[in-house]
Amino acid sequence: MKLNEARSVVEDSVLHVGSDTYSPEKRDRAIKYACKRFIRETNCSVQLADFPISSGDTLVDISNKPGLSDFIRDQFLWAHLSTDQEELRLVPYRSLIRRQNNQGTTGTPTHISWADEKQAYFYPGANKAYTVRMERRRPLVTWESGTDNPGAVTLNIPEEWIEDVLWTGAKFALIGGAPGHPDSNVAGQRFDLLIAEAKAHFTAGDAGMADRISNPTLRLTSAEPTRKTSRRRRG
C-alpha cells in the first residue's frame, strides 16, 4: 500500500473527526508506530541475505555487506553456512571471546554472537572463505513524516494485513493520547490481538521462531476479537 492511501485509511478509521484534525506529519508518525511494532513483533517482513566471510575472519561488520547497510542486530533471526544447513548457535559475546582467547582455534564456524549493533563475531575463526546465509527482519521503509510525495512510498507490510494494522494500530496511536476517547482502549486491544494472530501466522511451521521475536507486547484483557479475513499462508 502506498503512503497516500495509508493516510486516507487512518483518517477514515477515526470516528467523528474532520479531515484537517490530524496533519500528514501526525498521521505518518502513527503509521510508523503501528508498522514498526507490527514488523518487530510478527516478522511479517523478512529478507534472506548471503554474504562472504574470509579466511581468518572472526569479527565481521554486517552493515558493510551488499544490501545490508541498514542492518542492526535486533533484526537478526538466524544464520547458517551455505555448506552446512546447521544453524549457527547464537551465544553471548563474552563467552566466545573467552573461548577464542583460551583456544585460539580456526575451523568451520559453529557459533555467532554480537560485539555491537552491527558487528558479528564468528567462532571458531574461519579457516577458509565461507558464504553465510542469514535471515533478518526487514526494517520499515523510511520516509520523512509529512512528505509531499506520499505516492512514492510503499509500505512493506503484506497487503492482506496492512489495513488491519492501520485500522487498529495507527488509529490507537492517533487517539491514544485523547483522554476519554471512546475508541482508544478498544483500538489498542484489537491491535494486540491482531499482532498475536499475525505472529502465529508468520511463524507457523518454523519451530522456535516465535520465541525469537523480540519485545512482545500483549494486553489481551477485555478485548473484542479482530476482524477475520481469509489469509493465505506463506508457501
XYZ file of N, CA and C in Angstrom:
705
model
N 0.839 -1.192 0.000
C 0.000 0.000 0.000
C 0.877 1.247 0.000
N 0.490 2.232 -0.809
C 1.201 3.499 -0.849
C 0.848 4.339 0.383
N 1.770 5.214 0.747
C 1.563 6.032 1.933
C 0.352 6.948 1.805
N 0.089 7.482 0.599
C -1.077 8.367 0.457
C -2.371 7.622 0.761
N -2.465 6.374 0.321
C -3.640 5.569 0.635
C -3.693 5.248 2.127
N -2.541 4.965 2.712
C -2.496 4.664 4.145
C -2.980 5.860 4.970
N -2.589 7.051 4.570
C -3.063 8.244 5.284
C -4.582 8.335 5.239
N -5.159 8.019 4.071
C -6.615 8.084 3.941
C -7.301 7.033 4.802
N -6.724 5.832 4.863
C -7.302 4.773 5.698
C -7.289 5.184 7.162
N -6.163 5.741 7.604
C -6.065 6.169 9.000
C -7.085 7.262 9.296
N -7.235 8.189 8.383
C -8.233 9.248 8.550
C -9.635 8.659 8.673
N -9.952 7.676 7.807
C -11.269 7.043 7.853
C -11.487 6.259 9.141
N -10.402 5.777 9.746
C -10.539 4.909 10.924
C -10.955 5.663 12.182
N -10.771 6.970 12.173
C -11.061 7.761 13.374
C -12.449 8.366 13.246
N -13.347 7.978 14.101
C -14.738 8.423 14.014
C -14.893 9.863 14.473
N -15.837 10.582 13.845
C -16.235 11.926 14.268
C -15.086 12.929 14.252
N -14.163 12.766 13.311
C -13.030 13.682 13.215
C -12.980 14.254 11.809
N -12.822 15.556 11.690
C -12.725 16.185 10.388
C -11.406 15.878 9.716
N -11.359 16.065 8.406
C -10.180 15.674 7.638
C -8.951 16.508 7.968
N -9.144 17.700 8.550
C -7.994 18.543 8.844
C -7.580 18.489 10.310
N -8.146 17.552 11.083
C -7.818 17.477 12.505
C -6.399 16.968 12.725
N -5.988 15.973 11.953
C -4.658 15.404 12.100
C -3.834 15.738 10.860
N -2.683 16.342 11.068
C -1.814 16.724 9.967
C -1.198 15.489 9.322
N -0.687 15.607 8.090
C 0.028 14.483 7.485
C 1.185 13.995 8.348
N 1.894 14.931 9.017
C 3.001 14.530 9.878
C 2.519 13.634 11.014
N 1.419 14.026 11.639
C 0.899 13.242 12.770
C 0.393 11.877 12.305
N -0.286 11.842 11.171
C -0.749 10.559 10.644
C 0.432 9.667 10.283
N 1.482 10.261 9.701
C 2.665 9.467 9.345
C 3.334 8.888 10.582
N 3.404 9.668 11.656
C 4.020 9.149 12.880
C 3.201 7.988 13.448
N 1.888 8.077 13.346
C 1.041 6.977 13.801
C 1.240 5.736 12.931
N 1.357 5.938 11.637
C 1.597 4.828 10.715
C 2.937 4.170 11.015
N 3.958 4.978 11.258
C 5.284 4.428 11.575
C 5.246 3.606 12.857
N 4.587 4.135 13.877
C 4.488 3.390 15.139
C 3.858 2.019 14.905
N 2.705 2.002 14.242
C 1.968 0.752 14.060
C 2.752 -0.234 13.205
N 3.316 0.238 12.104
C 4.022 -0.659 11.184
C 5.314 -1.187 11.785
N 6.064 -0.329 12.467
C 7.316 -0.783 13.089
C 7.044 -1.840 14.152
N 6.035 -1.592 14.969
C 5.728 -2.573 16.006
C 5.233 -3.876 15.401
N 4.411 -3.794 14.367
C 3.879 -5.000 13.729
C 5.016 -5.831 13.127
N 5.940 -5.180 12.442
C 7.084 -5.891 11.864
C 7.934 -6.523 12.957
N 8.219 -5.743 14.003
C 9.103 -6.226 15.069
C 8.533 -7.441 15.783
N 7.230 -7.447 16.005
C 6.639 -8.491 16.830
C 6.094 -9.671 16.038
N 6.031 -9.584 14.717
C 5.465 -10.681 13.926
C 6.413 -11.269 12.891
N 7.481 -10.560 12.541
C 8.367 -10.994 11.452
C 7.614 -11.132 10.129
N 6.740 -10.206 9.851
C 5.955 -10.274 8.616
C 6.769 -9.852 7.399
N 7.902 -9.184 7.616
C 8.727 -8.719 6.510
C 10.161 -9.156 6.770
N 10.612 -10.186 6.043
C 11.939 -10.740 6.278
C 12.745 -10.768 4.983
N 14.043 -10.911 5.132
C 14.952 -10.943 3.989
C 16.002 -12.021 4.215
N 16.230 -12.840 3.199
C 17.349 -13.773 3.192
C 18.514 -13.112 2.476
N 19.669 -13.091 3.114
C 20.828 -12.430 2.527
C 22.047 -13.334 2.651
N 22.808 -13.441 1.577
C 24.069 -14.180 1.578
C 25.224 -13.192 1.572
N 26.240 -13.446 2.386
C 27.427 -12.595 2.376
C 28.664 -13.445 2.672
N 29.826 -13.022 2.179
C 31.041 -13.804 2.371
C 31.769 -13.435 3.658
N 32.460 -14.404 4.224
C 33.475 -14.136 5.244
C 34.768 -14.777 4.749
N 35.885 -14.162 5.095
C 37.176 -14.592 4.576
C 37.903 -15.474 5.574
N 38.921 -16.155 5.104
C 39.753 -16.970 5.976
C 40.347 -16.091 7.080
N 40.232 -16.553 8.318
C 40.746 -15.814 9.457
C 39.755 -14.856 10.081
N 38.612 -14.626 9.440
C 37.630 -13.688 9.975
C 37.019 -14.203 11.278
N 36.938 -13.323 12.248
C 36.132 -13.557 13.444
C 35.109 -12.431 13.587
N 35.565 -11.164 13.505
C 34.693 -10.011 13.665
C 34.326 -9.459 12.289
N 33.025 -9.414 11.999
C 32.541 -9.027 10.672
C 31.454 -7.969 10.815
N 31.644 -6.831 10.143
C 30.633 -5.763 10.143
C 29.588 -6.101 9.085
N 28.411 -6.528 9.524
C 27.360 -6.962 8.602
C 26.844 -5.788 7.774
N 26.853 -4.582 8.331
C 26.316 -3.425 7.605
C 27.183 -3.029 6.422
N 28.382 -3.590 6.317
C 29.238 -3.333 5.154
C 28.969 -4.296 4.009
N 28.107 -5.253 4.222
C 27.812 -6.243 3.193
C 26.738 -5.714 2.243
N 26.785 -6.118 0.961
C 25.819 -5.606 -0.027
C 24.372 -5.852 0.392
N 23.559 -4.792 0.296
C 22.146 -4.903 0.600
C 21.809 -4.897 2.077
N 22.821 -4.691 2.945
C 22.588 -4.764 4.386
C 23.072 -3.516 5.106
N 23.120 -2.398 4.419
C 23.660 -1.170 5.008
C 22.820 -0.671 6.181
N 21.535 -1.049 6.229
C 20.664 -0.600 7.322
C 20.525 -1.651 8.422
N 21.431 -2.636 8.428
C 21.316 -3.740 9.387
C 21.688 -3.294 10.802
N 20.903 -3.763 11.788
C 21.272 -3.720 13.197
C 20.935 -5.092 13.783
N 21.577 -5.432 14.894
C 21.491 -6.812 15.387
C 20.087 -7.226 15.805
N 19.230 -6.272 16.192
C 17.870 -6.629 16.583
C 17.075 -7.240 15.432
N 17.552 -7.054 14.206
C 16.878 -7.631 13.044
C 17.251 -9.095 12.824
N 18.314 -9.552 13.448
C 18.843 -10.903 13.204
C 17.862 -11.968 13.672
N 17.635 -12.979 12.804
C 16.777 -14.105 13.158
C 17.571 -15.402 13.248
N 18.287 -15.750 12.190
C 19.129 -16.944 12.223
C 20.141 -16.880 11.092
N 21.153 -17.754 11.159
C 22.161 -17.817 10.089
C 22.740 -19.217 10.042
N 23.194 -19.604 8.863
C 23.955 -20.845 8.709
C 24.944 -20.667 7.565
N 25.934 -21.548 7.476
C 26.873 -21.521 6.368
C 26.236 -22.185 5.164
N 26.595 -21.701 3.976
C 25.999 -22.269 2.756
C 26.381 -23.726 2.572
N 27.499 -24.144 3.180
C 27.956 -25.529 3.054
C 27.374 -26.429 4.132
N 26.633 -25.857 5.073
C 26.137 -26.613 6.214
C 24.787 -26.028 6.630
N 23.736 -26.844 6.618
C 22.407 -26.360 6.958
C 22.189 -26.224 8.457
N 23.174 -26.620 9.263
C 23.044 -26.495 10.703
C 23.108 -25.021 11.098
N 22.119 -24.581 11.860
C 22.050 -23.181 12.255
C 23.216 -22.820 13.170
N 23.854 -21.662 12.914
C 24.895 -21.177 13.803
C 24.282 -20.870 15.173
N 24.937 -21.326 16.209
C 24.391 -21.169 17.555
C 24.672 -19.753 18.057
N 23.625 -19.056 18.479
C 23.757 -17.694 18.993
C 24.049 -17.748 20.483
N 25.179 -17.168 20.886
C 25.604 -17.202 22.281
C 26.098 -15.815 22.699
N 26.266 -15.567 23.991
C 26.776 -14.271 24.442
C 28.189 -14.003 23.936
N 28.455 -12.757 23.614
C 29.747 -12.349 23.053
C 30.900 -12.701 23.986
N 30.763 -12.443 25.277
C 31.866 -12.662 26.201
C 32.302 -14.119 26.244
N 31.358 -15.038 26.080
C 31.725 -16.446 26.136
C 32.565 -16.849 24.937
N 32.272 -16.263 23.770
C 33.078 -16.582 22.583
C 34.455 -15.946 22.654
N 34.535 -14.723 23.170
C 35.832 -14.069 23.334
C 36.713 -14.887 24.277
N 36.140 -15.325 25.377
C 36.890 -16.121 26.341
C 37.357 -17.432 25.715
N 36.466 -18.076 24.955
C 36.836 -19.342 24.331
C 37.904 -19.137 23.269
N 37.781 -18.075 22.478
C 38.779 -17.798 21.445
C 40.131 -17.463 22.071
N 40.119 -16.691 23.163
C 41.374 -16.340 23.831
C 42.051 -17.568 24.430
N 41.245 -18.492 24.938
C 41.820 -19.686 25.572
C 42.295 -20.714 24.557
N 41.576 -20.827 23.437
C 41.869 -21.896 22.493
C 42.518 -21.393 21.209
N 42.124 -20.198 20.765
C 42.727 -19.603 19.581
C 42.637 -20.457 18.329
N 41.552 -21.181 18.167
C 41.445 -22.118 17.060
C 40.791 -21.478 15.842
N 41.029 -22.087 14.704
C 40.281 -21.774 13.492
C 39.616 -23.052 13.007
N 38.594 -22.894 12.206
C 37.882 -24.056 11.704
C 36.604 -23.617 11.025
N 35.642 -24.514 10.978
C 34.330 -24.171 10.426
C 33.514 -23.481 11.508
N 33.096 -22.229 11.303
C 32.334 -21.527 12.340
C 31.069 -22.299 12.731
N 30.829 -22.370 14.023
C 29.636 -23.052 14.543
C 28.808 -22.148 15.445
N 29.398 -21.009 15.879
C 28.727 -20.112 16.808
C 28.798 -18.680 16.275
N 27.833 -17.881 16.690
C 27.805 -16.468 16.334
C 27.350 -15.663 17.550
N 27.883 -14.467 17.680
C 27.436 -13.552 18.724
C 27.544 -12.142 18.174
N 27.147 -11.163 18.990
C 27.139 -9.775 18.542
C 28.040 -8.939 19.434
N 29.075 -8.347 18.801
C 30.004 -7.484 19.521
C 29.396 -6.104 19.749
N 28.567 -5.660 18.806
C 27.844 -4.401 18.946
C 26.638 -4.450 18.014
N 26.070 -3.314 17.689
C 24.841 -3.278 16.899
C 25.022 -3.809 15.479
N 26.233 -3.785 14.966
C 26.439 -4.140 13.558
C 27.453 -5.260 13.331
N 28.320 -5.520 14.317
C 29.415 -6.464 14.120
C 29.119 -7.829 14.722
N 29.177 -8.855 13.864
C 29.001 -10.234 14.300
C 30.364 -10.846 14.592
N 30.393 -11.724 15.575
C 31.610 -12.445 15.933
C 31.371 -13.924 15.674
N 32.252 -14.534 14.844
C 32.124 -15.942 14.487
C 33.172 -16.767 15.230
N 32.749 -17.927 15.705
C 33.666 -18.847 16.380
C 33.422 -20.264 15.882
N 34.513 -21.016 15.658
C 35.901 -20.537 15.628
C 36.139 -19.629 14.425
N 37.282 -18.932 14.440
C 37.618 -18.107 13.288
C 37.662 -18.949 12.027
N 37.178 -18.367 10.933
C 37.057 -19.134 9.690
C 38.422 -19.639 9.215
N 38.501 -20.924 8.856
C 39.748 -21.499 8.349
C 39.862 -21.395 6.837
N 38.798 -20.879 6.215
C 38.789 -20.631 4.775
C 37.627 -19.695 4.487
N 37.444 -19.336 3.236
C 36.320 -18.468 2.876
C 35.013 -19.251 2.942
N 33.986 -18.608 3.477
C 32.657 -19.205 3.556
C 31.620 -18.180 3.095
N 30.466 -18.703 2.720
C 29.302 -17.850 2.490
C 28.308 -18.103 3.605
N 27.880 -17.024 4.244
C 26.898 -17.106 5.325
C 25.534 -16.717 4.767
N 24.540 -17.512 5.045
C 23.157 -17.168 4.721
C 22.461 -16.752 6.008
N 21.892 -15.559 5.994
C 21.262 -15.000 7.188
C 19.842 -14.555 6.857
N 18.932 -14.808 7.776
C 17.604 -14.235 7.652
C 17.478 -13.124 8.688
N 16.966 -11.991 8.233
C 16.781 -10.867 9.145
C 15.380 -10.300 8.978
N 14.969 -9.591 10.002
C 13.720 -8.856 9.958
C 13.970 -7.567 9.173
N 13.278 -7.395 8.062
C 13.478 -6.208 7.236
C 12.848 -4.995 7.925
N 13.585 -3.892 8.056
C 13.022 -2.719 8.724
C 11.955 -2.042 7.873
N 11.131 -1.251 8.525
C 10.128 -0.473 7.802
C 10.815 0.498 6.854
N 10.260 0.632 5.663
C 10.778 1.602 4.702
C 10.799 2.978 5.352
N 11.785 3.779 5.018
C 11.927 5.079 5.662
C 11.364 6.196 4.791
N 10.838 7.232 5.437
C 10.409 8.449 4.761
C 10.310 9.563 5.790
N 10.330 10.785 5.334
C 10.199 11.919 6.224
C 8.730 12.169 6.514
N 8.381 12.193 7.786
C 6.983 12.412 8.160
C 6.460 13.698 7.545
N 5.280 13.596 6.906
C 4.675 14.754 6.260
C 5.159 14.992 4.847
N 5.863 14.030 4.262
C 6.381 14.194 2.907
C 5.300 14.660 1.940
N 5.712 15.490 0.974
C 4.777 15.969 -0.045
C 4.604 14.973 -1.183
N 5.329 13.867 -1.126
C 5.247 12.871 -2.198
C 4.935 11.490 -1.614
N 3.795 11.333 -0.945
C 3.484 10.050 -0.305
C 3.245 8.921 -1.298
N 2.936 9.267 -2.549
C 2.734 8.225 -3.552
C 4.000 7.503 -3.928
N 5.155 8.042 -3.516
C 6.439 7.408 -3.825
C 6.875 6.437 -2.729
N 6.090 6.339 -1.649
C 6.445 5.486 -0.513
C 5.521 4.275 -0.490
N 6.100 3.074 -0.533
C 5.337 1.835 -0.450
C 5.641 1.161 0.875
N 4.626 0.945 1.690
C 4.815 0.330 2.996
C 5.069 -1.172 2.832
N 6.109 -1.667 3.476
C 6.457 -3.086 3.326
C 5.798 -3.949 4.402
N 4.467 -3.837 4.450
C 3.614 -4.719 5.249
C 2.777 -5.519 4.252
N 2.643 -6.844 4.423
C 1.840 -7.629 3.475
C 0.460 -7.016 3.256
N 0.024 -7.012 2.010
C -1.209 -6.328 1.626
C -2.427 -6.853 2.380
N -2.428 -8.152 2.699
C -3.601 -8.716 3.368
C -3.666 -8.357 4.855
N -2.626 -7.685 5.368
C -2.606 -7.296 6.779
C -2.593 -5.783 6.998
N -2.173 -5.017 6.017
C -1.888 -3.604 6.244
C -3.128 -2.820 6.686
N -4.291 -3.095 6.106
C -5.473 -2.330 6.506
C -5.823 -2.569 7.966
N -5.710 -3.817 8.433
C -5.975 -4.098 9.850
C -4.971 -3.380 10.744
N -3.711 -3.334 10.304
C -2.690 -2.628 11.081
C -3.055 -1.151 11.222
N -3.518 -0.549 10.137
C -3.868 0.871 10.171
C -5.147 1.124 10.956
N -6.161 0.264 10.746
C -7.446 0.467 11.423
C -7.368 0.227 12.926
N -6.352 -0.485 13.387
C -6.213 -0.733 14.824
C -5.001 -0.004 15.393
N -3.803 -0.318 14.891
C -2.584 0.232 15.468
C -2.380 1.710 15.234
N -2.515 2.159 13.980
C -2.324 3.579 13.697
C -3.456 4.398 14.321
N -4.655 3.838 14.288
C -5.782 4.520 14.938
C -5.506 4.704 16.429
N -5.024 3.654 17.089
C -4.707 3.744 18.510
C -3.630 4.797 18.764
N -2.624 4.854 17.896
C -1.550 5.836 18.077
C -2.084 7.260 17.969
N -3.070 7.476 17.098
C -3.631 8.814 16.938
C -4.489 9.235 18.122
N -5.330 8.333 18.595
C -6.301 8.725 19.611
C -5.911 8.289 21.015
N -4.782 7.581 21.149
C -4.386 7.071 22.456
C -4.127 8.163 23.467
N -3.735 9.323 22.993
C -3.462 10.417 23.917
C -4.635 11.335 24.140
N -5.800 10.978 23.619
C -7.004 11.811 23.787
C -7.807 11.290 24.973
N -7.755 11.939 26.116
C -8.450 11.441 27.317
C -9.935 11.231 27.049
N -10.407 10.058 27.414
C -11.833 9.784 27.320
C -12.329 9.413 25.946
N -11.443 9.292 24.958
C -11.918 8.912 23.625
C -12.496 7.502 23.691
N -13.716 7.298 23.209
C -14.388 6.003 23.402
C -13.727 4.843 22.680
N -12.944 5.111 21.643
C -12.340 4.028 20.864
C -10.906 3.724 21.269
N -10.309 4.486 22.173
C -8.888 4.374 22.449
C -8.484 2.988 22.953
N -9.092 2.533 24.041
C -8.703 1.246 24.611
C -9.014 0.088 23.681
N -10.175 0.136 23.048
C -10.561 -0.949 22.153
C -9.588 -1.057 20.986
N -9.180 0.086 20.425
C -8.233 0.048 19.306
C -6.909 -0.575 19.730
N -6.426 -0.207 20.914
C -5.176 -0.781 21.398
C -5.281 -2.268 21.637
N -6.389 -2.717 22.210
C -6.585 -4.137 22.478
C -6.739 -4.929 21.178
N -7.447 -4.361 20.217
C -7.595 -5.043 18.933
C -6.250 -5.155 18.214
N -5.404 -4.137 18.356
C -4.078 -4.206 17.745
C -3.241 -5.299 18.399
N -3.320 -5.434 19.713
C -2.618 -6.513 20.410
C -3.073 -7.879 19.905
N -4.376 -8.045 19.743
C -4.900 -9.325 19.257
C -4.490 -9.587 17.814
N -4.474 -8.540 17.000
C -4.025 -8.685 15.617
C -2.574 -9.147 15.576
N -1.725 -8.567 16.420
C -0.318 -8.964 16.476
C -0.189 -10.428 16.888
N -0.963 -10.855 17.874
C -0.915 -12.249 18.308
C -1.320 -13.184 17.171
N -2.372 -12.827 16.434
C -2.827 -13.638 15.297
C -1.763 -13.683 14.207
N -1.175 -12.525 13.900
C -0.169 -12.458 12.838
C 1.107 -13.196 13.232
N 1.480 -13.101 14.489
C 2.678 -13.815 14.962
C 2.513 -15.317 14.759
N 1.346 -15.845 15.082
C 1.088 -17.268 14.868
C 1.114 -17.604 13.385
N 0.574 -16.716 12.559
C 0.517 -16.945 11.115
C 1.911 -16.976 10.497
N 2.741 -15.993 10.814
C 4.034 -15.870 10.150
C 5.087 -16.806 10.712
N 4.866 -17.396 11.885
C 5.829 -18.342 12.441
C 5.348 -19.779 12.344
N 4.198 -20.018 11.724
C 3.661 -21.374 11.603
C 4.658 -22.270 10.866
N 4.945 -23.427 11.454
C 5.841 -24.375 10.811
C 7.307 -24.075 11.013
N 7.625 -23.024 11.755
C 9.020 -22.653 11.998
C 9.290 -22.818 13.483
N 9.680 -24.013 13.896
C 9.841 -24.328 15.311
C 10.827 -23.388 15.977
N 10.408 -22.810 17.090
C 11.277 -21.940 17.850
C 11.274 -20.496 17.405
N 10.730 -20.196 16.222
C 10.793 -18.831 15.716
C 9.984 -17.875 16.582
N 8.827 -18.315 17.055
C 8.004 -17.423 17.864
C 8.752 -16.939 19.101
N 9.601 -17.800 19.647
C 10.348 -17.415 20.839
C 11.461 -16.425 20.527
N 11.835 -16.276 19.246
C 12.915 -15.364 18.888
C 12.405 -13.993 18.487
N 11.097 -13.810 18.442
C 10.555 -12.498 18.109
C 10.671 -11.596 19.327
N 11.257 -10.428 19.113
C 11.595 -9.566 20.237
C 10.414 -8.729 20.715
N 10.501 -8.335 21.977
C 9.623 -7.328 22.572
C 8.133 -7.595 22.411
N 7.640 -8.787 22.785
C 6.190 -8.992 22.688
C 5.457 -8.055 23.626
N 4.339 -7.498 23.169
C 3.550 -6.586 23.982
C 2.091 -6.970 23.825
N 1.610 -7.820 24.710
C 0.242 -8.310 24.572
C -0.564 -7.929 25.802
N -1.616 -7.177 25.589
C -2.540 -6.804 26.655
C -3.931 -7.257 26.195
N -4.312 -8.441 26.594
C -5.456 -9.098 25.972
C -6.733 -9.042 26.801
N -6.797 -8.217 27.827
C -7.992 -8.186 28.662
C -9.077 -7.336 28.035
N -10.297 -7.790 28.163
C -11.487 -7.037 27.745
C -11.415 -6.584 26.298
N -10.884 -7.424 25.439
C -10.733 -7.033 24.044
C -11.771 -7.724 23.189
N -12.233 -7.031 22.174
C -13.106 -7.635 21.193
C -12.250 -8.318 20.148
N -12.735 -9.389 19.506
C -11.919 -10.080 18.513
C -11.661 -9.204 17.305
N -10.532 -9.461 16.651
C -10.208 -8.719 15.440
C -11.088 -9.182 14.295
N -11.203 -8.331 13.296
C -11.975 -8.673 12.109
C -11.291 -9.804 11.362
N -12.025 -10.865 11.113
C -11.448 -12.037 10.462
C -11.538 -11.899 8.950
N -10.431 -12.218 8.311
C -10.418 -12.249 6.852
C -9.711 -13.517 6.429
N -9.889 -13.891 5.172
C -9.223 -15.063 4.636
C -7.808 -14.694 4.258
N -6.831 -15.438 4.801
C -5.434 -15.119 4.553
C -4.696 -16.359 4.087
N -3.807 -16.156 3.150
C -3.007 -17.259 2.642
C -1.744 -17.387 3.489
N -1.340 -18.620 3.773
C -0.087 -18.836 4.442
C 1.052 -18.755 3.429
N 2.191 -18.341 3.932
C 3.353 -18.284 3.049
C 3.748 -19.683 2.629
N 4.004 -19.824 1.350
C 4.416 -21.142 0.875
C 5.877 -21.381 1.055
